[in-house]
Short mmCIF file of C-alpha atoms in Angstrom, two decimals:
data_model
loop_
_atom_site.label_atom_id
_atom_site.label_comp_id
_atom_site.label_asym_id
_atom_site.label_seq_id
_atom_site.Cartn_x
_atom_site.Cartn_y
_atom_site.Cartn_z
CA UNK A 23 164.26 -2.60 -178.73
CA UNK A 24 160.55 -1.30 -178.58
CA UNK A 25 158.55 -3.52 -180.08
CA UNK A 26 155.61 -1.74 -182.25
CA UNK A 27 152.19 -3.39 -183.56
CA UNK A 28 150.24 -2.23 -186.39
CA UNK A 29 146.89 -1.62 -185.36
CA UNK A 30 144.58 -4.02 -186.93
CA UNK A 31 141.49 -2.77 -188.77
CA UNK A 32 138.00 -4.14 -187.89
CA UNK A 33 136.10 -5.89 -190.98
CA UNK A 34 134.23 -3.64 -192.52
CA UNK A 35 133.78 -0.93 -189.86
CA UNK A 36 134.55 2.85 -191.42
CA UNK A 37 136.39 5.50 -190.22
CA UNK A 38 135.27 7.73 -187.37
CA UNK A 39 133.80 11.34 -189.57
CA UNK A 40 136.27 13.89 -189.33
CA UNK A 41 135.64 17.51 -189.44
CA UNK A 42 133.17 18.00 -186.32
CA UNK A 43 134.85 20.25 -183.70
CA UNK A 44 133.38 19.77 -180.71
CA UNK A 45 134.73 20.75 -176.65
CA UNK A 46 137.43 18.54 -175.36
CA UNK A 47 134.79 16.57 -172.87
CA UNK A 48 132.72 15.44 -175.63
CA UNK A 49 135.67 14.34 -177.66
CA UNK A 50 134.65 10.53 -176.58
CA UNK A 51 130.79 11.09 -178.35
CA UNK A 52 129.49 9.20 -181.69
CA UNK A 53 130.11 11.66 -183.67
CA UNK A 54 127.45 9.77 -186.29
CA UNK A 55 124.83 10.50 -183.74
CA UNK A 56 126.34 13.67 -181.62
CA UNK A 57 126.26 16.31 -184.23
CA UNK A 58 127.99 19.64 -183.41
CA UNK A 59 124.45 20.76 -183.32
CA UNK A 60 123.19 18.21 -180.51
CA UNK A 61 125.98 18.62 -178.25
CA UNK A 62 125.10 22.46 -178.20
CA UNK A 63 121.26 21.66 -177.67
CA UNK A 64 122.60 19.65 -174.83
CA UNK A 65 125.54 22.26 -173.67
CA UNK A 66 122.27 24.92 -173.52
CA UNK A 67 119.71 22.95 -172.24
CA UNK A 68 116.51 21.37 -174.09
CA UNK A 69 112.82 22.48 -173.60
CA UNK A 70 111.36 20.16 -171.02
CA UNK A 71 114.68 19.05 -169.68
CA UNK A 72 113.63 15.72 -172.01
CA UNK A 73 114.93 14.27 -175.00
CA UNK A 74 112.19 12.67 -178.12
CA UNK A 75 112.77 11.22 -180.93
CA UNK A 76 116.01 9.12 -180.09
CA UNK A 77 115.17 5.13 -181.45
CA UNK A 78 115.76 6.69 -185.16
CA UNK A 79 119.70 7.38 -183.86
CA UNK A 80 119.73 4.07 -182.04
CA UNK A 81 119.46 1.89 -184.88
CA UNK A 82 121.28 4.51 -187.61
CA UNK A 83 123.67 2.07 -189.52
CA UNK A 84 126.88 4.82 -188.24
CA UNK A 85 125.79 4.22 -185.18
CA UNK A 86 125.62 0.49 -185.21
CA UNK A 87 128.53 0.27 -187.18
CA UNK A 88 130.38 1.99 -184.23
CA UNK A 89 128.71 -0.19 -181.64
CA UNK A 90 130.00 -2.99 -183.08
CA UNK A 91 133.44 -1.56 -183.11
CA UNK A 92 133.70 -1.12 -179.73
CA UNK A 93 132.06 -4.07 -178.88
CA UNK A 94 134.94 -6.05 -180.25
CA UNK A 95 137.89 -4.02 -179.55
CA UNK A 96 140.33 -5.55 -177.12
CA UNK A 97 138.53 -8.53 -177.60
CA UNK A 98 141.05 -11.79 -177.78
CA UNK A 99 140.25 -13.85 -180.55
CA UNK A 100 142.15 -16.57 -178.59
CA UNK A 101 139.15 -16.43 -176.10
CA UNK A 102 135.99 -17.85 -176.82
CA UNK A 103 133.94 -14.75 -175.91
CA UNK A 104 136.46 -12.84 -177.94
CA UNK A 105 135.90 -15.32 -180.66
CA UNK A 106 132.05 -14.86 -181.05
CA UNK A 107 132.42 -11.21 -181.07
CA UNK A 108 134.84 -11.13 -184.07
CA UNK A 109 132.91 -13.30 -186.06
CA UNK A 110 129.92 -11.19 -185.76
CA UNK A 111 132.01 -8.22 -186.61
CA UNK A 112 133.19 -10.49 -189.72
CA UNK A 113 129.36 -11.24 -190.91
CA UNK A 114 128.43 -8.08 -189.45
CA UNK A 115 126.97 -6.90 -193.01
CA UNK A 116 124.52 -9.52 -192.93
CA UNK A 117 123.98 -8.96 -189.53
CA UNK A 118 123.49 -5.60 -188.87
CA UNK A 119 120.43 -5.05 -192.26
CA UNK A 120 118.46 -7.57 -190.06
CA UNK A 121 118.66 -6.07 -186.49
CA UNK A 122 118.43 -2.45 -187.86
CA UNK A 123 115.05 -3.56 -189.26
CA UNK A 124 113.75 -4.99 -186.26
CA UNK A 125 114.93 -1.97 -184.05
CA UNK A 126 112.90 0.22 -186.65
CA UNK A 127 110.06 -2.14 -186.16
CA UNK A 128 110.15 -2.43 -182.28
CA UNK A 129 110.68 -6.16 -182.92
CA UNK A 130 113.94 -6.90 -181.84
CA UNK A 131 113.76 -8.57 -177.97
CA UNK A 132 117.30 -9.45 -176.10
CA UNK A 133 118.03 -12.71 -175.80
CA UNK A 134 118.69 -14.27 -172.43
CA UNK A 135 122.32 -13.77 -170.64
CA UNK A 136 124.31 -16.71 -169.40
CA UNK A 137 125.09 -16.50 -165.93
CA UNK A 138 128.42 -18.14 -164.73
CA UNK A 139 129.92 -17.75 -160.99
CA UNK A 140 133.50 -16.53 -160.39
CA UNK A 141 135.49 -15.86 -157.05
CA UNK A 142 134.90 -12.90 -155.52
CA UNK A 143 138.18 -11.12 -154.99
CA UNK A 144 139.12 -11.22 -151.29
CA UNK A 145 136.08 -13.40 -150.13
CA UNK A 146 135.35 -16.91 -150.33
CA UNK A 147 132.23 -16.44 -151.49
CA UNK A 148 131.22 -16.47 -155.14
CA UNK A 149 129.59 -13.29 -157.33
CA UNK A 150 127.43 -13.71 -160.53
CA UNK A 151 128.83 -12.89 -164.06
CA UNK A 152 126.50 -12.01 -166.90
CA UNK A 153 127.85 -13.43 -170.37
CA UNK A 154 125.11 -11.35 -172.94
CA UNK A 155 124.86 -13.10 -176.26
CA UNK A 156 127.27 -10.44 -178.90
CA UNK A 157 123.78 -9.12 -180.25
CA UNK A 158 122.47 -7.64 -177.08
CA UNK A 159 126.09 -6.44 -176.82
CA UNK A 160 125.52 -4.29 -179.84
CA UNK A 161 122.15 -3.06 -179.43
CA UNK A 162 123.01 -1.89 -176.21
CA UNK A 163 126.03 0.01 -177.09
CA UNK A 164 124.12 1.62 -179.82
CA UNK A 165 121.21 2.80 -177.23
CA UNK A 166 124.46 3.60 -174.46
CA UNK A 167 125.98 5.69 -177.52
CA UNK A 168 122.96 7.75 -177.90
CA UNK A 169 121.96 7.90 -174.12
CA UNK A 170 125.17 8.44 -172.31
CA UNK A 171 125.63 12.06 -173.22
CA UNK A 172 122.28 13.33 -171.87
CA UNK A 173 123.05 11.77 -168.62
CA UNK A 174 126.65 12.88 -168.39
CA UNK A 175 125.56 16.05 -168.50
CA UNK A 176 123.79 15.95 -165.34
CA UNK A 177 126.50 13.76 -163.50
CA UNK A 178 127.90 15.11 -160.01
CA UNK A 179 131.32 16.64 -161.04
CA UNK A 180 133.45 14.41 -158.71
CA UNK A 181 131.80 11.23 -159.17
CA UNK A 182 134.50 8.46 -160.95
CA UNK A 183 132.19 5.07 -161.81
CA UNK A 184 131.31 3.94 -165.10
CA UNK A 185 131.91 7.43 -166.87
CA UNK A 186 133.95 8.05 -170.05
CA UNK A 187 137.39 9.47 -169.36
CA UNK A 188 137.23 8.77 -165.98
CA UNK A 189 138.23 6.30 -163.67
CA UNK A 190 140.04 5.45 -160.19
CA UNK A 191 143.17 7.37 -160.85
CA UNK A 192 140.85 10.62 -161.08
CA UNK A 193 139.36 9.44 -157.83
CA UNK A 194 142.63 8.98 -156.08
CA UNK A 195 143.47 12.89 -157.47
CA UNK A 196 140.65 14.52 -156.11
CA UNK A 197 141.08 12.66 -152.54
CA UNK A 198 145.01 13.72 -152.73
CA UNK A 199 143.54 17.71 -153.37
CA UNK A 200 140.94 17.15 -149.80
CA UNK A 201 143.97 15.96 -147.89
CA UNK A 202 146.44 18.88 -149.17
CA UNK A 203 143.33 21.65 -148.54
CA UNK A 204 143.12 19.76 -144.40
CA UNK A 205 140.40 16.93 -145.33
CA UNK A 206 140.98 14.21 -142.99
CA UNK A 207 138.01 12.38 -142.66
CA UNK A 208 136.89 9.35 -145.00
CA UNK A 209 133.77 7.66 -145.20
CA UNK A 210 133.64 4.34 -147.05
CA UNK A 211 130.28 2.89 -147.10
CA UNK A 212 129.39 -0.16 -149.65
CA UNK A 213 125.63 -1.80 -150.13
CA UNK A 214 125.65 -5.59 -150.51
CA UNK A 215 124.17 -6.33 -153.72
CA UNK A 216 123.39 -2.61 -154.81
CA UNK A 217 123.29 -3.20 -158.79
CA UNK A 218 121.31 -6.69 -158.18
CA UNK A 219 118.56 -4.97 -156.09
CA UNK A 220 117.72 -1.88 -158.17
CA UNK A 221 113.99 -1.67 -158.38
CA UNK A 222 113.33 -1.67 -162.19
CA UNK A 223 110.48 0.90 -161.77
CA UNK A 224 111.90 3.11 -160.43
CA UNK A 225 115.33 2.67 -162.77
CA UNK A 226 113.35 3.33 -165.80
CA UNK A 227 111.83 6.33 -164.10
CA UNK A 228 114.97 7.80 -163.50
CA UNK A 229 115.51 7.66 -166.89
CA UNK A 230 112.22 8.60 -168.46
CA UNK A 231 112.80 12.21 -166.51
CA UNK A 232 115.17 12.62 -169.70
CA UNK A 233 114.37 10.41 -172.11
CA UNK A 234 110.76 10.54 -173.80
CA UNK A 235 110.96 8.67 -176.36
CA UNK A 236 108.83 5.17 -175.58
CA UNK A 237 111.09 2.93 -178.22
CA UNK A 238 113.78 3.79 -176.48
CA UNK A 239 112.25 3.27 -173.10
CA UNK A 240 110.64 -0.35 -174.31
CA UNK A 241 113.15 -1.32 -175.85
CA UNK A 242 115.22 -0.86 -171.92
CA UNK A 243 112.58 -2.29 -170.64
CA UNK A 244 113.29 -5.27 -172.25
CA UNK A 245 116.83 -5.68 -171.53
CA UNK A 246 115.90 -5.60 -167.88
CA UNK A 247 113.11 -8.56 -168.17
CA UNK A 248 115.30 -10.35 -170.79
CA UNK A 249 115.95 -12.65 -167.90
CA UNK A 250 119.10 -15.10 -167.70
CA UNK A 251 120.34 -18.57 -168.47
CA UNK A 252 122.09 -20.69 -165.62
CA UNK A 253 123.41 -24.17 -166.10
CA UNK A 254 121.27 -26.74 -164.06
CA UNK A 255 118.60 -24.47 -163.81
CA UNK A 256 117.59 -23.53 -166.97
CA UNK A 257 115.88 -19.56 -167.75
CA UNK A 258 115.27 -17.38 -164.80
CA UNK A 259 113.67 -14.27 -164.86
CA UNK A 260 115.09 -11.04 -163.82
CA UNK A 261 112.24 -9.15 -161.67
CA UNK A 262 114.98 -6.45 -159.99
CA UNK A 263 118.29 -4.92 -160.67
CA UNK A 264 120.50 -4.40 -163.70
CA UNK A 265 122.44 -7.03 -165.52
CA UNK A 266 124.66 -4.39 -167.40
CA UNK A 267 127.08 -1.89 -166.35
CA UNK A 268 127.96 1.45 -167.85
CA UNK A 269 125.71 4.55 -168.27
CA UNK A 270 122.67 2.57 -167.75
CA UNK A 271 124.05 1.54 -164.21
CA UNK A 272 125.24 4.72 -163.71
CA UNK A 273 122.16 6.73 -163.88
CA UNK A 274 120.45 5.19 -161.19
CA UNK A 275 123.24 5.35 -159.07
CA UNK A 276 123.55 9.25 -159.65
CA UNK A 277 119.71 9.66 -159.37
CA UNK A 278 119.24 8.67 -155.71
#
């Protein structure tokens, strides 16, 4: 018999709005922050090609609110990591009052990540894993929420990584469409190290050609320097490359 599970609600997190009708691609958006009205300023192109006043939707209790949610979904509470994240999301009242005020003020700085090392699949060697503390979790997922759509939009069409509704199987699609139109050549190229290498500079360049607002901009800035924690050796600054993935990751990579 198919077994069924009722989906279990997140403490205190509210509903996703309904009512905004918005095209099928930006389905995946915050709809607290991407108003039917944004996504069309975006859809027709902004003054400047650059986006101001963006902090005020980063730290917007919706928006927050919704970081948090998907910070902690498909999160194991049988798993330590899975375990801090809930109990934020459990306290996440208290919580969330204190860091929107900082974020207002510009006072809120990320706290260190813990760096473990893990196998690296089909290699003996090992590869670095960045555990972020479930605060700098949430702030960036609030600033990715916000961020993410501007840089979507100017996103190569058949490009697969670290982009919403998207992923390997899309990949695999488009390669099976070259072969069936007479494609037959591949070339598969890989840079040792790419994401631990990225010149910061020059990241938050890339991303200042769209984003003008300086908050947001310091408050990236940060996250780069934030630096990480490594048993036996204590803190370590970070003086190149990109301890998160996503959009942030992502817009480097489609900017060279």
């Amino acid at each position: 018999m198919k077994e069924t599970h009722q989906q279990e609600n997140l403490p205190g997190v509210p509903l996703a709005k309904q009512g905004r009708e918005v095209a099928l691609k930006w389905a995946w958006t915050e709809a607290s922050v991407w108003t039917e009205r944004m996504l069309a300023t975006l859809e027709r192109g902004i003054k400047g090609n650059k986006w101001y006043s963006l902090i005020d939707k980063v730290w917007k209790m919706e928006n927050l609110q919704s970081a948090v949610n998907r910070v902690v979904r498909n999160k194991s509470k049988h798993k330590p990591d899975g375990q801090r994240c809930w109990r934020y999301a459990q306290q996440k009242d208290q919580h969330l009052v204190v860091l929107q005020d900082k974020l207002r003020k510009g006072e809120y700085q990320p706290q260190p990540v813990r760096r473990v090392w893990i196998p690296k699949l089909g290699s003996k060697e090992l590869r670095p894993l960045g555990i972020p503390p479930v605060e700098n979790r949430v702030v960036e997922m609030a600033v990715r929420q916000v961020i993410e759509p501007i840089f979507e939009q100017t996103f190569a069409e058949h490009s697969y990584g670290f982009r919403p509704g998207r992923g390997a199987k899309d990949a695999l699609r488009r390669v099976q469409q070259l072969l069936d139109a007479g494609q037959i050549w591949v070339v598969d190229a890989d840079i040792k190290g790419y994401f631990d290498n990225i010149p910061q500079d020059k990241l938050l360049a890339a991303v200042a050609e769209h984003v003008s607002d300086g908050a947001v901009l310091e408050l990236l800035r940060r996250f780069l320097k934030q630096g990480v924690m490594e048993s036996g050796k204590g803190w370590q600054p970070t003086e190149t490359g990109t301890l998160y993935e996503g959009s942030f990751r992502h817009c480097w990579q489609t900017s060279t």
